């Protein structure tokens, strides 16, 4: 196994699926507030995290992401009513699959934030980057 994971200079590539409402707005708020978060976090917008598909998540890893996470509206506040709960269920399913195929479910996560929570968005980006840095690069690469 590579020891790159413990190398502080290793910058993981992270794919983030956000809904176009609170999820994306929180990233936008972070930008407007000039909050720094790791630049290797690549955002992909979905109409709702309920559109998150296990296939999209696996595809992101296949394409070389070292980590993936989903950012949606707070539970109870999804613009598509319960889409975020469906998204959460898919993330849980995908985590199990990642464990089974040896990639590790801890490379995947989901967070719920409201649109004004720019600092929380930046915090999750830091937190996931740090976690993936410890885990090391995607072994599929
Ligand atoms: Fe944001 Fe559904 S619209 S999670």
XYZ file of N, CA, C and O and ligand atoms in Angstrom:
568
model
N 0.839 -1.211 0.000
C 0.000 0.000 0.000
C 0.871 1.256 0.000
O 1.920 1.289 0.613
N 0.403 2.239 -0.698
C 1.164 3.472 -0.810
C 1.199 4.216 0.525
O 0.250 4.158 1.305
N 2.259 4.949 0.769
C 2.287 5.766 1.986
C 1.917 7.202 1.663
O 2.040 8.089 2.483
N 1.413 7.392 0.438
C 1.070 8.749 0.017
C -0.006 9.381 0.906
O -0.082 10.583 1.048
N -0.839 8.512 1.483
C -1.939 9.004 2.307
C -1.468 9.822 3.486
O -2.205 10.652 3.995
N -0.258 9.584 3.911
C 0.222 10.320 5.072
C 1.116 11.482 4.660
O 1.710 12.146 5.481
N 1.170 11.677 3.352
C 1.982 12.766 2.836
C 1.141 14.046 2.855
O 0.103 14.128 2.207
N 1.590 15.029 3.591
C 0.806 16.253 3.748
C 0.587 16.986 2.419
O -0.326 17.777 2.280
N 1.462 16.723 1.437
C 1.325 17.450 0.187
C 0.326 16.773 -0.757
O -0.002 17.316 -1.785
N -0.119 15.579 -0.393
C -1.080 14.871 -1.236
C -2.418 15.605 -1.207
O -2.995 15.828 -0.149
N -2.896 16.010 -2.389
C -4.172 16.719 -2.458
C -5.211 15.809 -3.101
O -5.183 15.585 -4.303
N -6.112 15.277 -2.331
C -7.104 14.367 -2.898
C -8.069 15.081 -3.837
O -8.356 16.267 -3.658
N -8.533 14.331 -4.813
C -9.573 14.860 -5.707
C -10.913 14.437 -5.131
O -11.132 13.254 -4.875
N -11.770 15.407 -4.959
C -13.062 15.098 -4.336
C -14.202 15.603 -5.213
O -14.180 16.746 -5.666
N -15.153 14.728 -5.467
C -16.334 15.104 -6.244
C -17.487 15.321 -5.273
O -17.729 14.492 -4.394
N -18.162 16.448 -5.442
C -19.263 16.799 -4.546
C -20.540 16.953 -5.356
O -20.581 17.757 -6.300
N -21.547 16.215 -4.999
C -22.859 16.392 -5.624
C -23.667 17.308 -4.714
O -23.853 16.997 -3.531
N -24.108 18.434 -5.260
C -24.951 19.326 -4.448
C -26.298 19.461 -5.137
O -26.377 19.399 -6.369
N -27.330 19.695 -4.343
C -28.602 20.077 -4.973
C -28.456 21.539 -5.384
O -27.565 22.239 -4.900
N -29.316 22.002 -6.289
C -29.198 23.394 -6.757
C -29.786 24.373 -5.747
O -29.684 25.573 -5.943
N -30.381 23.880 -4.692
C -30.956 24.783 -3.682
C -29.953 24.989 -2.555
O -28.888 25.552 -2.773
N -30.275 24.493 -1.364
C -29.399 24.774 -0.210
C -27.963 24.307 -0.430
O -27.023 25.003 -0.040
N -27.794 23.136 -1.017
C -26.450 22.580 -1.183
C -25.560 23.522 -1.962
O -24.498 23.940 -1.498
N -26.027 23.898 -3.160
C -25.192 24.776 -3.988
C -25.096 26.177 -3.381
O -24.055 26.818 -3.419
N -26.231 26.638 -2.808
C -26.216 27.981 -2.209
C -25.201 28.085 -1.076
O -24.571 29.131 -0.886
N -25.023 27.010 -0.328
C -24.048 27.071 0.778
C -22.626 27.227 0.217
O -21.809 27.948 0.785
N -22.370 26.588 -0.941
C -21.044 26.733 -1.576
C -20.881 28.167 -2.073
O -19.820 28.778 -1.942
N -21.970 28.699 -2.617
C -21.964 30.058 -3.129
C -21.747 31.058 -1.989
O -20.991 32.016 -2.120
N -22.397 30.797 -0.873
C -22.236 31.672 0.298
C -20.786 31.625 0.772
O -20.199 32.657 1.093
N -20.199 30.420 0.779
C -18.796 30.297 1.195
C -17.931 31.165 0.287
O -17.046 31.886 0.748
N -18.223 31.123 -1.026
C -17.463 31.932 -1.982
C -17.655 33.415 -1.732
O -16.701 34.186 -1.701
N -18.926 33.810 -1.510
C -19.230 35.232 -1.296
C -18.554 35.750 -0.033
O -18.154 36.904 0.036
N -18.425 34.880 0.961
C -17.791 35.288 2.225
C -16.270 35.145 2.148
O -15.574 35.360 3.130
N -15.810 34.720 0.972
C -14.371 34.487 0.739
C -13.784 33.493 1.740
O -12.655 33.648 2.213
N -14.580 32.491 2.066
C -14.076 31.449 2.964
C -13.232 30.497 2.131
O -13.637 30.112 1.043
N -12.101 30.157 2.639
C -11.211 29.262 1.910
C -11.656 27.826 2.118
O -11.940 27.440 3.237
N -11.716 27.090 1.041
C -11.869 25.638 1.177
C -11.054 24.990 0.076
O -10.694 25.654 -0.898
N -10.696 23.714 0.247
C -9.744 23.116 -0.683
C -10.203 23.206 -2.141
O -11.367 22.931 -2.449
N -9.311 23.617 -3.035
C -9.674 23.819 -4.440
C -9.910 22.523 -5.207
O -10.464 22.556 -6.299
N -9.531 21.398 -4.624
C -9.698 20.114 -5.333
C -11.086 19.541 -5.183
O -11.350 18.423 -5.593
N -11.964 20.303 -4.566
C -13.347 19.890 -4.390
C -14.130 20.354 -5.629
O -14.216 21.541 -5.906
N -14.598 19.381 -6.409
C -15.258 19.693 -7.681
C -16.768 19.491 -7.544
O -17.223 18.407 -7.200
N -17.522 20.559 -7.785
C -18.972 20.481 -7.561
C -19.738 20.041 -8.805
O -19.463 20.503 -9.905
N -20.685 19.167 -8.604
C -21.607 18.770 -9.662
C -23.013 19.030 -9.125
O -23.368 18.542 -8.054
N -23.773 19.834 -9.881
C -25.105 20.194 -9.389
C -26.175 19.226 -9.876
O -26.205 18.876 -11.048
N -27.029 18.855 -8.962
C -28.179 18.007 -9.288
C -29.431 18.791 -8.886
O -29.380 19.613 -7.968
N -30.569 18.533 -9.535
C -31.791 19.251 -9.154
C -32.136 19.055 -7.673
O -32.683 19.945 -7.027
N -31.781 17.899 -7.139
C -32.073 17.575 -5.734
C -31.167 16.403 -5.379
O -30.839 15.592 -6.262
N -30.804 16.263 -4.122
C -29.955 15.114 -3.776
C -30.741 13.804 -3.916
O -30.157 12.729 -3.930
N -32.069 13.929 -4.038
C -32.900 12.752 -4.322
C -32.565 12.147 -5.679
O -32.915 11.009 -5.959
N -31.887 12.935 -6.523
C -31.463 12.437 -7.842
C -30.122 11.706 -7.750
O -29.628 11.206 -8.754
N -29.530 11.716 -6.575
C -28.254 11.015 -6.410
C -28.489 9.545 -6.711
O -29.438 8.955 -6.216
N -27.645 9.017 -7.515
C -27.811 7.648 -7.947
C -26.559 6.888 -7.527
O -25.464 7.446 -7.588
N -26.733 5.658 -7.099
C -25.565 4.859 -6.706
C -24.587 4.798 -7.886
O -23.381 4.887 -7.717
N -25.146 4.707 -9.109
C -24.313 4.673 -10.319
C -23.458 5.925 -10.474
O -22.287 5.838 -10.836
N -24.022 7.110 -10.166
C -23.236 8.357 -10.298
C -22.065 8.323 -9.324
O -20.965 8.775 -9.627
N -22.350 7.830 -8.138
C -21.313 7.817 -7.097
C -20.181 6.878 -7.518
O -19.006 7.251 -7.481
N -20.560 5.682 -7.952
C -19.529 4.715 -8.359
C -18.748 5.230 -9.559
O -17.530 5.061 -9.651
N -19.458 5.898 -10.455
C -18.810 6.442 -11.649
C -17.759 7.489 -11.270
O -16.681 7.547 -11.858
N -18.093 8.317 -10.284
C -17.135 9.342 -9.840
C -15.845 8.673 -9.351
O -14.742 9.127 -9.661
N -15.981 7.571 -8.616
C -14.786 6.853 -8.154
C -14.046 6.231 -9.338
O -12.825 6.273 -9.396
N -14.816 5.680 -10.277
C -14.189 5.090 -11.467
C -13.399 6.129 -12.250
O -12.376 5.835 -12.844
N -13.928 7.360 -12.253
C -13.268 8.441 -12.986
C -12.057 8.977 -12.219
O -11.419 9.922 -12.671
N -11.832 8.428 -11.029
C -10.612 8.794 -10.316
C -10.771 9.641 -9.070
O -9.776 10.046 -8.478
N -12.017 9.915 -8.664
C -12.177 10.682 -7.420
C -11.623 9.854 -6.256
O -11.756 8.632 -6.231
N -10.976 10.543 -5.315
C -10.478 9.860 -4.115
C -11.553 9.834 -3.033
O -11.520 9.001 -2.130
N -12.459 10.773 -3.140
C -13.571 10.856 -2.186
C -14.762 11.502 -2.864
O -14.602 12.208 -3.865
N -15.934 11.235 -2.340
C -17.176 11.793 -2.897
C -18.071 12.175 -1.726
O -18.132 11.437 -0.739
N -18.726 13.320 -1.833
C -19.781 13.574 -0.859
C -20.918 14.356 -1.488
O -20.787 14.907 -2.576
N -22.015 14.334 -0.770
C -23.266 14.906 -1.260
C -23.672 15.994 -0.275
O -23.519 15.814 0.936
N -24.124 17.132 -0.798
C -24.589 18.201 0.090
C -26.009 18.584 -0.305
O -26.253 18.986 -1.450
N -26.914 18.440 0.626
C -28.315 18.743 0.345
C -28.931 19.632 1.397
O -28.281 20.025 2.379
N -30.188 19.938 1.176
C -30.947 20.774 2.110
C -31.142 20.025 3.433
O -31.127 18.799 3.454
N -31.365 20.779 4.514
C -31.620 20.123 5.800
C -32.840 19.189 5.706
O -33.773 19.473 4.945
N -32.797 18.115 6.474
C -33.930 17.175 6.513
C -35.187 17.983 6.899
O -35.155 18.793 7.819
N -36.246 17.773 6.134
C -37.480 18.532 6.382
C -37.565 19.780 5.521
O -38.621 20.403 5.425
N -36.466 20.156 4.878
C -36.444 21.384 4.083
C -36.080 21.175 2.626
O -35.731 22.131 1.943
N -36.134 19.942 2.168
C -35.800 19.675 0.763
C -36.885 20.289 -0.119
O -38.070 20.196 0.200
N -36.485 20.921 -1.214
C -37.449 21.537 -2.120
C -38.261 20.499 -2.876
O -39.215 20.834 -3.556
N -37.806 19.255 -2.792
C -38.588 18.159 -3.383
C -39.085 17.247 -2.268
O -39.091 16.035 -2.390
N -39.447 17.867 -1.179
C -40.049 17.248 -0.003
C -39.115 16.257 0.704
O -38.511 16.634 1.709
N -39.000 15.049 0.194
C -38.177 14.064 0.904
C -37.021 13.554 0.051
O -36.493 12.478 0.310
N -36.665 14.339 -0.951
C -35.572 13.928 -1.848
C -34.287 13.671 -1.091
O -33.561 12.709 -1.381
N -34.005 14.534 -0.103
C -32.739 14.367 0.622
C -32.733 13.062 1.438
O -31.681 12.465 1.626
N -33.907 12.626 1.866
C -33.950 11.342 2.601
C -33.662 10.192 1.642
O -32.994 9.223 1.997
N -34.166 10.328 0.410
C -33.862 9.295 -0.601
C -32.369 9.317 -0.925
O -31.735 8.272 -1.053
N -31.838 10.529 -1.043
C -30.402 10.666 -1.321
C -29.579 10.016 -0.211
O -28.601 9.308 -0.480
N -30.002 10.230 1.014
C -29.277 9.664 2.156
C -29.308 8.130 2.104
O -28.295 7.474 2.345
N -30.455 7.568 1.753
C -30.584 6.112 1.670
C -29.656 5.571 0.587
O -29.014 4.528 0.765
N -29.542 6.311 -0.529
C -28.657 5.835 -1.609
C -27.199 5.917 -1.194
O -26.408 5.038 -1.531
N -26.870 6.976 -0.467
C -25.483 7.104 0.011
C -25.164 5.934 0.946
O -24.091 5.332 0.848
N -26.103 5.580 1.809
C -25.868 4.450 2.726
C -25.662 3.151 1.938
O -24.809 2.342 2.265
N -26.469 2.975 0.891
C -26.354 1.772 0.058
C -24.992 1.748 -0.647
O -24.312 0.727 -0.697
N -24.620 2.918 -1.185
C -23.342 3.007 -1.902
C -22.169 2.770 -0.948
O -21.172 2.159 -1.325
N -22.292 3.234 0.300
C -21.211 3.020 1.286
C -20.978 1.524 1.478
O -19.849 1.069 1.538
N -22.083 0.766 1.571
C -21.958 -0.688 1.755
C -21.263 -1.310 0.558
O -20.393 -2.168 0.707
N -21.662 -0.856 -0.645
C -21.028 -1.386 -1.863
C -19.540 -1.066 -1.879
O -18.721 -1.905 -2.230
N -19.205 0.145 -1.483
C -17.792 0.546 -1.472
C -17.001 -0.316 -0.492
O -15.852 -0.681 -0.761
N -17.627 -0.644 0.631
C -16.973 -1.537 1.588
C -16.768 -2.908 0.954
O -15.695 -3.493 1.079
N -17.809 -3.391 0.272
C -17.734 -4.723 -0.331
C -16.651 -4.814 -1.405
O -15.989 -5.830 -1.527
N -16.503 -3.746 -2.190
C -15.515 -3.824 -3.269
C -14.126 -3.357 -2.818
O -13.205 -3.277 -3.616
N -14.008 -3.047 -1.541
C -12.697 -2.746 -0.988
C -12.239 -1.297 -1.150
O -11.105 -0.966 -0.834
N -13.156 -0.441 -1.630
C -12.779 0.979 -1.747
C -12.936 1.687 -0.395
O -12.238 2.641 -0.111
N -13.885 1.217 0.369
C -14.084 1.802 1.702
C -15.206 2.824 1.718
O -15.129 3.861 1.049
N -16.250 2.502 2.468
C -17.414 3.394 2.571
C -17.089 4.732 3.191
O -17.826 5.705 3.018
N -15.956 4.817 3.929
C -15.624 6.094 4.567
C -15.160 7.151 3.574
O -15.011 8.316 3.928
N -14.993 6.740 2.309
C -14.646 7.728 1.269
C -15.866 8.497 0.769
O -15.743 9.352 -0.117
N -17.030 8.130 1.300
C -18.285 8.729 0.856
C -19.040 9.289 2.061
O -18.999 8.699 3.132
N -19.712 10.422 1.859
C -20.466 11.002 2.976
C -21.607 11.852 2.433
O -21.662 12.140 1.235
N -22.489 12.246 3.314
C -23.567 13.181 2.930
C -23.733 14.184 4.068
O -23.593 13.818 5.245
N -23.979 15.443 3.689
C -24.170 16.499 4.682
C -25.427 17.275 4.311
O -25.775 17.387 3.134
N -26.058 17.822 5.322
C -27.255 18.631 5.097
C -26.990 20.025 5.649
O -26.640 20.167 6.823
N -27.141 21.015 4.802
C -26.856 22.389 5.235
C -27.918 23.321 4.666
O -28.538 23.007 3.647
N -28.104 24.473 5.294
C -28.996 25.449 4.674
C -28.145 26.427 3.869
O -26.918 26.504 4.045
N -28.812 27.149 2.973
C -28.103 27.968 1.988
C -27.159 29.001 2.578
O -26.152 29.345 1.971
N -27.474 29.496 3.766
C -26.634 30.541 4.368
C -25.416 29.992 5.098
O -24.591 30.753 5.597
N -25.310 28.664 5.162
C -24.253 28.059 5.982
C -22.939 27.885 5.216
O -22.431 26.772 5.051
N -22.405 29.003 4.766
C -21.160 28.954 3.989
C -19.997 28.391 4.797
O -19.182 27.615 4.294
N -19.940 28.772 6.078
C -18.823 28.301 6.916
C -18.918 26.794 7.111
O -17.899 26.097 7.135
N -20.131 26.292 7.225
C -20.314 24.841 7.400
C -19.918 24.116 6.124
O -19.272 23.066 6.172
N -20.273 24.690 4.979
C -19.872 24.084 3.704
C -18.341 23.981 3.647
O -17.783 22.927 3.326
N -17.677 25.095 3.969
C -16.205 25.112 3.914
C -15.622 24.114 4.922
O -14.660 23.403 4.624
N -16.255 24.014 6.080
C -15.786 23.086 7.112
C -15.884 21.633 6.616
O -14.947 20.849 6.794
N -17.003 21.284 5.987
C -17.146 19.907 5.488
C -16.120 19.611 4.388
O -15.604 18.496 4.305
N -15.836 20.608 3.560
C -14.841 20.423 2.494
C -13.467 20.137 3.116
O -12.746 19.234 2.683
N -13.143 20.874 4.172
C -11.855 20.671 4.872
C -11.820 19.289 5.521
O -10.826 18.563 5.432
N -12.923 18.985 6.185
C -13.023 17.739 6.944
C -12.868 16.524 6.011
O -12.122 15.589 6.304
N -13.565 16.568 4.871
C -13.481 15.447 3.933
C -12.100 15.368 3.301
O -11.554 14.290 3.110
N -11.519 16.513 2.989
C -10.178 16.515 2.395
C -9.190 15.878 3.373
O -8.363 15.047 2.989
N -9.315 16.243 4.631
C -8.419 15.704 5.654
C -8.618 14.195 5.809
O -7.655 13.430 5.868
N -9.875 13.770 5.808
C -10.167 12.348 5.955
C -9.577 11.553 4.788
O -8.942 10.520 4.968
N -9.775 12.056 3.559
C -9.297 11.332 2.378
C -7.770 11.354 2.324
O -7.147 10.389 1.914
N -7.206 12.453 2.785
C -5.746 12.536 2.817
C -5.181 11.407 3.704
O -4.195 10.777 3.370
N -5.860 11.159 4.806
C -5.434 10.082 5.708
C -5.629 8.707 5.066
O -4.831 7.795 5.278
N -6.725 8.559 4.300
C -7.017 7.254 3.670
C -6.106 6.979 2.471
O -5.909 5.825 2.090
N -5.609 8.052 1.875
C -4.737 7.883 0.711
C -5.532 7.849 -0.577
O -6.754 7.889 -0.574
N -4.827 7.755 -1.711
C -5.488 7.814 -3.006
C -6.434 6.632 -3.247
O -6.273 5.572 -2.646
N -7.368 6.868 -4.121
C -8.317 5.860 -4.582
C -7.521 4.661 -5.118
O -6.753 4.802 -6.072
N -7.702 3.478 -4.538
C -6.915 2.330 -4.982
C -7.246 1.865 -6.410
O -6.500 1.077 -6.978
N -8.330 2.364 -6.986
C -8.665 1.999 -8.379
C -7.789 2.726 -9.379
O -7.730 2.363 -10.539
N -7.131 3.789 -8.924
C -6.330 4.598 -9.861
C -5.080 3.870 -10.306
O -4.451 3.189 -9.527
Fe -31.956 20.264 -1.820
Fe -33.694 18.260 -2.338
S -33.666 20.242 -3.142
S -31.880 18.214 -1.207
